[in-house]
mmCIF file of C-alpha atoms in Angstrom:
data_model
loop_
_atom_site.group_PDB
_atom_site.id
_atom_site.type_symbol
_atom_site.label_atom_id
_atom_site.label_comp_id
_atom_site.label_asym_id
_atom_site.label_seq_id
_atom_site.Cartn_x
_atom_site.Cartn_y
_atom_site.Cartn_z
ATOM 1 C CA UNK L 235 0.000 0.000 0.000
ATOM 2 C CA UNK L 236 3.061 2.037 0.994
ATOM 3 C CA UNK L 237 4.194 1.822 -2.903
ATOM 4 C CA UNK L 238 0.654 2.752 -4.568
ATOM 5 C CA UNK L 239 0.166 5.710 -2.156
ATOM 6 C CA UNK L 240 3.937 7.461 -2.682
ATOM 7 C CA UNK L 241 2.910 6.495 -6.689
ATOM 8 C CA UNK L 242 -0.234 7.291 -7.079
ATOM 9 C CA UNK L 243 -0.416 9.894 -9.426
ATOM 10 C CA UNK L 244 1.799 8.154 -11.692
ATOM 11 C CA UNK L 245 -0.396 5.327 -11.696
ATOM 12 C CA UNK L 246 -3.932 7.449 -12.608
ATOM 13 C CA UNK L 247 -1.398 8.923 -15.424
ATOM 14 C CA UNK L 248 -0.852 5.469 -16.619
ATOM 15 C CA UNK L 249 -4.259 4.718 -16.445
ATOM 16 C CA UNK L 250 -5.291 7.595 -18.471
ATOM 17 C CA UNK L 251 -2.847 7.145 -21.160
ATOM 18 C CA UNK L 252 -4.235 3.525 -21.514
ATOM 19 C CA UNK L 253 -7.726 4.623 -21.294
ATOM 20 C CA UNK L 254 -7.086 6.636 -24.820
ATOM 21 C CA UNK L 255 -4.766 4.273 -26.186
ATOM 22 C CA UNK L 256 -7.554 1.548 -26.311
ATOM 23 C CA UNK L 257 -10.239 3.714 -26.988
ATOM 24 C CA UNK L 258 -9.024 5.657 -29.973
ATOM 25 C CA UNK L 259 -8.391 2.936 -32.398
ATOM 26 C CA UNK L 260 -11.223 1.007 -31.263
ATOM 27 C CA UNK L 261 -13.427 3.539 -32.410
ATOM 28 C CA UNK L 262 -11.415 4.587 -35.688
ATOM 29 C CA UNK L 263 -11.314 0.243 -36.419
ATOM 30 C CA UNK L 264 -15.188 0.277 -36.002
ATOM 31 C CA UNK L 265 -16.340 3.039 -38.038
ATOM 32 C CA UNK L 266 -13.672 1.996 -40.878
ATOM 33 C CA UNK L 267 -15.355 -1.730 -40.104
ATOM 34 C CA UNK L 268 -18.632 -0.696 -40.836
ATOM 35 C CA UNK L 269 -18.327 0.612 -44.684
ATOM 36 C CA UNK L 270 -15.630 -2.157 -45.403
ATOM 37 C CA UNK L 271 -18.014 -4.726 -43.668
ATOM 38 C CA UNK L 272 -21.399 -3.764 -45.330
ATOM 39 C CA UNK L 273 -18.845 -3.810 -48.888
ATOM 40 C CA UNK L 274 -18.099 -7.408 -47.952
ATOM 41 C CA UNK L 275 -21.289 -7.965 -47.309
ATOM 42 C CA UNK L 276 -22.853 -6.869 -50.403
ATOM 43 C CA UNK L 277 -19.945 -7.732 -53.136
ATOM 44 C CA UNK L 278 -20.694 -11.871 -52.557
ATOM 45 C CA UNK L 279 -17.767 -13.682 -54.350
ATOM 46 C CA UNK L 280 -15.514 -10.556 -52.676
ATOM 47 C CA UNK L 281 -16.530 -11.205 -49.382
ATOM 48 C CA UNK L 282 -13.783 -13.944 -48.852
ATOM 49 C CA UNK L 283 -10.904 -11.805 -50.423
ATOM 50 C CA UNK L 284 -11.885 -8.887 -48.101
ATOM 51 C CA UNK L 285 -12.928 -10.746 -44.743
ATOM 52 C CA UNK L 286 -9.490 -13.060 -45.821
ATOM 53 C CA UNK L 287 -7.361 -9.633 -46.024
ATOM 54 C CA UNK L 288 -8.533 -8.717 -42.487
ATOM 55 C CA UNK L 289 -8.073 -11.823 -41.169
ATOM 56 C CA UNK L 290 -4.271 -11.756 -42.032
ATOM 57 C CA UNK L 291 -3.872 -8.238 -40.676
ATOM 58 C CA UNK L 292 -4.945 -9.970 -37.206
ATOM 59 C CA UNK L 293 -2.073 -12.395 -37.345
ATOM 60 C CA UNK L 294 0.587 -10.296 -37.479
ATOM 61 C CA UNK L 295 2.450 -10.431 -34.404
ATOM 62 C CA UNK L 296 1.925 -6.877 -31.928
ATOM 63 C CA UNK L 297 5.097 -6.065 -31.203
ATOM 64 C CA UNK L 298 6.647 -6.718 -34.598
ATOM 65 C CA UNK L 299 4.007 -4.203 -36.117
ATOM 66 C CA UNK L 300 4.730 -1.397 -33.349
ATOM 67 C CA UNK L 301 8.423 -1.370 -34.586
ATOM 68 C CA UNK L 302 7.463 -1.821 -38.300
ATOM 69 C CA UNK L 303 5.172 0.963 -38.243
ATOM 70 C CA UNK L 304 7.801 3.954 -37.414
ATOM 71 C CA UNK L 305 9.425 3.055 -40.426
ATOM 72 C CA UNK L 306 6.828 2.779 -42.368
ATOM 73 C CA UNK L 307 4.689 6.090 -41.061
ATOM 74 C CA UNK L 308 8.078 8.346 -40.656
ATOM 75 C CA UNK L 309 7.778 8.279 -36.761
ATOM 76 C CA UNK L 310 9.385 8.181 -33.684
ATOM 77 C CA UNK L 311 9.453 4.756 -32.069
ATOM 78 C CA UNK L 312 8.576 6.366 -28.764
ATOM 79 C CA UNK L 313 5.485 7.704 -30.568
ATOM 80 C CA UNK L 314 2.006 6.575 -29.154
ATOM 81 C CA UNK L 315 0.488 7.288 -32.669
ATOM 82 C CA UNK L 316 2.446 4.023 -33.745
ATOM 83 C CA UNK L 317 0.284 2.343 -31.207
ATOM 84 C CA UNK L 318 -3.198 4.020 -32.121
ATOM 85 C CA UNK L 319 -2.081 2.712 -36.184
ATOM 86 C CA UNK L 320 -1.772 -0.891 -35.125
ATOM 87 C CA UNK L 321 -4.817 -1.289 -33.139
ATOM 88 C CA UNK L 322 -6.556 0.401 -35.393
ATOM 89 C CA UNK L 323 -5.574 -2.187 -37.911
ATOM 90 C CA UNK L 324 -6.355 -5.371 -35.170
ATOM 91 C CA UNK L 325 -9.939 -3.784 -34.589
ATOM 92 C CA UNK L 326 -10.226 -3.235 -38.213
ATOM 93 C CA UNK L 327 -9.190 -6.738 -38.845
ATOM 94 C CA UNK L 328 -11.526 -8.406 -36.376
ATOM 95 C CA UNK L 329 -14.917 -6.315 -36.780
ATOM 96 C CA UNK L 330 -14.600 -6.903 -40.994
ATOM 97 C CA UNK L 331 -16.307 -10.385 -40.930
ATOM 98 C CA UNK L 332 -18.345 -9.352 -37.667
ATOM 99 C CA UNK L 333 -19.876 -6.423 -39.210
ATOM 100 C CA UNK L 334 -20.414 -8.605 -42.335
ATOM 101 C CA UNK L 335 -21.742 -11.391 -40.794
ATOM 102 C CA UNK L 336 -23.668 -9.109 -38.453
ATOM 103 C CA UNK L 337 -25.678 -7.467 -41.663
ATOM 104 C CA UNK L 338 -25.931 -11.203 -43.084
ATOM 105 C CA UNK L 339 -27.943 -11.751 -40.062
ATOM 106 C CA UNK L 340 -30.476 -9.759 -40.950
ATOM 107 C CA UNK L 341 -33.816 -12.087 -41.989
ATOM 108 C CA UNK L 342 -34.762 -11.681 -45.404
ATOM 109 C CA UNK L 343 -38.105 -10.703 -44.036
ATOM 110 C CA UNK L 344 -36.621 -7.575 -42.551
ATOM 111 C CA UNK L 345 -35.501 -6.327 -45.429
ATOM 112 C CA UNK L 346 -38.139 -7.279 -48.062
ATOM 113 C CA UNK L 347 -40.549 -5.370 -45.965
ATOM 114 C CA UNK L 348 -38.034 -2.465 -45.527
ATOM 115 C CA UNK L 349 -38.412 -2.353 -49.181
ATOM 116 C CA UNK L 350 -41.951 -2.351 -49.638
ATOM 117 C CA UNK L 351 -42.451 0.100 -47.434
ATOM 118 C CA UNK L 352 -40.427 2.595 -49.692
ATOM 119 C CA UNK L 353 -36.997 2.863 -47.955
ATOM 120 C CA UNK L 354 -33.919 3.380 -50.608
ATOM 121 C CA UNK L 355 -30.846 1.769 -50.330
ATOM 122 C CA UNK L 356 -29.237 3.769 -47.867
ATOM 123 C CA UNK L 357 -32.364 3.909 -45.798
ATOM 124 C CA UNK L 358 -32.474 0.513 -45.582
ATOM 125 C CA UNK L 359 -29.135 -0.110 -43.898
ATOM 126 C CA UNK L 360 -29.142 2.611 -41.906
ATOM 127 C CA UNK L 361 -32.711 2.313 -40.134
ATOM 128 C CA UNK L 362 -33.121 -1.207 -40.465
ATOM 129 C CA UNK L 363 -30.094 -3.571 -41.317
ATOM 130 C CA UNK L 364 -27.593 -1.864 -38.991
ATOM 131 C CA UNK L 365 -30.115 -1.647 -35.773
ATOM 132 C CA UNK L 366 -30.796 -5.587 -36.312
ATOM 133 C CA UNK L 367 -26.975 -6.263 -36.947
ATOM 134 C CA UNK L 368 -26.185 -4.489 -33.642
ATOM 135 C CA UNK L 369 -26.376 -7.434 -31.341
ATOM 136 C CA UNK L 370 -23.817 -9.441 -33.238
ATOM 137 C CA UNK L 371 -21.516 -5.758 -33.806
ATOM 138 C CA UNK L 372 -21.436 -5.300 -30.258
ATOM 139 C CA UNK L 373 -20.619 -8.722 -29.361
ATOM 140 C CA UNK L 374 -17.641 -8.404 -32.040
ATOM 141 C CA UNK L 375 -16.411 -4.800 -30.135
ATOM 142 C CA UNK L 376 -16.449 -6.294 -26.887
ATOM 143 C CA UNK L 377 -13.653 -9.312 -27.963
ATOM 144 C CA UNK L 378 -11.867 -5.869 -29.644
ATOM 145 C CA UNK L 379 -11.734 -3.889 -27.075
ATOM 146 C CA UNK L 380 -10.823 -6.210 -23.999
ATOM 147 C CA UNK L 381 -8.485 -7.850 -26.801
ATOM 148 C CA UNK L 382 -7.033 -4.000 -26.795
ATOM 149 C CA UNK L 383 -6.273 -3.433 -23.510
ATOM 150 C CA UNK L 384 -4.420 -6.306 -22.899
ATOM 151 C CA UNK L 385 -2.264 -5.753 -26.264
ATOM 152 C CA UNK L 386 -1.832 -1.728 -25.309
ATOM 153 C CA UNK L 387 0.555 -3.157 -22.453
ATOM 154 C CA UNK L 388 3.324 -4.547 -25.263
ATOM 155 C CA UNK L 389 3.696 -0.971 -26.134
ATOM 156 C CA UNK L 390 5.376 -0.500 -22.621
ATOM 157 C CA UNK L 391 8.332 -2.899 -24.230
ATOM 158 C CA UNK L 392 9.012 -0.175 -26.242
ATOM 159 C CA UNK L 393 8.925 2.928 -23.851
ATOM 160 C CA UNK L 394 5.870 3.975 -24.186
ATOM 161 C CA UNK L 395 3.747 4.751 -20.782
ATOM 162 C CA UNK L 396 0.461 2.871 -20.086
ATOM 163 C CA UNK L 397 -0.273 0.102 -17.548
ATOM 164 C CA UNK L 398 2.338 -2.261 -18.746
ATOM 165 C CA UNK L 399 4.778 0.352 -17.676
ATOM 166 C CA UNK L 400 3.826 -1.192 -13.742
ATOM 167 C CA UNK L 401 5.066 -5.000 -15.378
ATOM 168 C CA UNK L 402 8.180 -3.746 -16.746
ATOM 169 C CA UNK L 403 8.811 -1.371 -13.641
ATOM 170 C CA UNK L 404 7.828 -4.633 -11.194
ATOM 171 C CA UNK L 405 10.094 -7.424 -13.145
ATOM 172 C CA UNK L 406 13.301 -4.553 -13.491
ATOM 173 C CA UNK L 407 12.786 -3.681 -9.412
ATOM 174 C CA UNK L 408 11.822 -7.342 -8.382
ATOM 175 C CA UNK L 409 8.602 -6.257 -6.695
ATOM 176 C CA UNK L 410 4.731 -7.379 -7.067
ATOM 177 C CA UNK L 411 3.240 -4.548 -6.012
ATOM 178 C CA UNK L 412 3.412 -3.099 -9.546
ATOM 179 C CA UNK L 413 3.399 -6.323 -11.240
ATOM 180 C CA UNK L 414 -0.695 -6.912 -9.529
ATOM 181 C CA UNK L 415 -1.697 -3.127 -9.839
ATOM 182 C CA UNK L 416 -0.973 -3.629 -13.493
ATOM 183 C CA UNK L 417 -2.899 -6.576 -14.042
ATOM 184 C CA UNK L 418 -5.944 -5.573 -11.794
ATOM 185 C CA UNK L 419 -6.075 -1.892 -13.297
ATOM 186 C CA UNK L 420 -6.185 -3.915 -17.043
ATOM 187 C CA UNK L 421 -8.825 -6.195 -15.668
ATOM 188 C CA UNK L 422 -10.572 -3.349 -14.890
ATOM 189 C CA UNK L 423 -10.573 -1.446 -17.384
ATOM 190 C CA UNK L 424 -11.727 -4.196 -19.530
ATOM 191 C CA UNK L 425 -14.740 -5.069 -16.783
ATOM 192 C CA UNK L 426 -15.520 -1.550 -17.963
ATOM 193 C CA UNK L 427 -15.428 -1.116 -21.079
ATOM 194 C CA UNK L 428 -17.198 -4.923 -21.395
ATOM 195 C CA UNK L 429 -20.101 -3.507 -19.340
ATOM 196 C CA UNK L 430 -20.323 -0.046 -21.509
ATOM 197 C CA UNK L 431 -20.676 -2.107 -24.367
ATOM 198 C CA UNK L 432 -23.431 -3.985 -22.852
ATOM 199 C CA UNK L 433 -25.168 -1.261 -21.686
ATOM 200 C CA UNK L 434 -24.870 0.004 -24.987
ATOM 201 C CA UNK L 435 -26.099 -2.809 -27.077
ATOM 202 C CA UNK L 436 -29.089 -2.772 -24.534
ATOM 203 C CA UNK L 437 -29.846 0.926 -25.133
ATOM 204 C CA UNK L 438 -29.456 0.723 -29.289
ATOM 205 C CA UNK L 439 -31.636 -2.179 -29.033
ATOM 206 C CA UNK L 440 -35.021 -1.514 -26.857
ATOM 207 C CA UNK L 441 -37.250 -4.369 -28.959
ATOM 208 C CA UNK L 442 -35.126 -7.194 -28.009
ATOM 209 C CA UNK L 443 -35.597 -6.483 -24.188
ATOM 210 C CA UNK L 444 -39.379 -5.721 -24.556
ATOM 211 C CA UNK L 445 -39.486 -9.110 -26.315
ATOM 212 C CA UNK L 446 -37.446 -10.424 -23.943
ATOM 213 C CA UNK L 447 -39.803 -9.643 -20.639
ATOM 214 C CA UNK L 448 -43.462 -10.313 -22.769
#
């Protein structure tokens, strides 16, 4: 207790910078996902090529893409924007075939009657395909963002400050005070985020709890 009290305010800075760190691509990867995912969607034989792409991006290992980046952008390796690119790319890469599958979801019901009733294209998806599609989106964002917090901390291999700063601090010191802050903060963090979404999903999608309770 000694340690977290004399470090405190380095640790809420920590926690701060990984609050953004995980947020910021997350949201860039999902509204990039959602035009790339409704084109997969709609272009049949190209689904595979694009969902395939996406999939590859995801392989790539973390902390070979944070040092391949700088080179590639022109920046600094101490740079956080070289963190914000690659999970950008991860989210991007997992919420392709989620927001694809999520709009292939959609019964063909749905959408005939969307049609007869007048709506155009972009009607269509917008006030009927994506608000059906949500349930599977969100369930997609939740394995992206808790997948994001835990990769944000290989950035701290590299210099830059977050919560894996506290792992590398703890293992160069020998102590576990750090070492468990770290890992609870994370877990946190995640709980968080994991119930936002949630709450989220619930709020976008009123019908499915009305049906839910009749």
């Amino acid at each position: 207790m000694n340690w977290i009290s004399s470090n405190l305010g380095r640790i809420v800075d920590l926690t701060i910078s990984h609050v953004w760190l995980t947020l910021v691509p997350t949201v860039i990867g999902l509204l990039l996902a959602l035009p790339l995912g409704w084109w997969a969607h709609r272009s049949g034989r190209g689904y595979a090529a694009i969902v395939g792409t996406a999939g590859l991006l995801y392989t790539i290992p973390s902390l070979a893409l944070f040092i391949i980046l700088p080179t590639i952008l022109g920046t600094k390796i101490l740079d956080p924007v070289n963190i914000v690119v690659a999970l950008t790319l991860y989210t991007l890469a997992l919420l392709v075939r989620v927001v694809a599958d999520g709009l292939g979801s959609v019964p063909h019901d749905t959408v005939a009657a969307a049609e007869a009733m007048g709506y155009r294209s972009w009607q269509r998806l917008l006030l009927v395909e994506l608000p059906v599609a949500v349930p599977v989106i969100a369930a997609g964002l939740r394995v992206a963002v808790v997948s994001n917090v835990s990769i944000v901390t290989m950035a701290a291999l590299l210099g830059i400050p977050q919560l894996g700063s506290l792992f590398t601090q703890g293992f160069q010191l020998r102590l576990y005070t750090p070492l468990v802050t770290g890992v609870v903060l994370c877990v946190v963090l995640a709980v968080v985020f994991d119930g936002i979404i949630i709450w989220a999903n619930k709020l976008a999608t009123p019908w499915r709890q009305r049906t839910v309770t009749s």
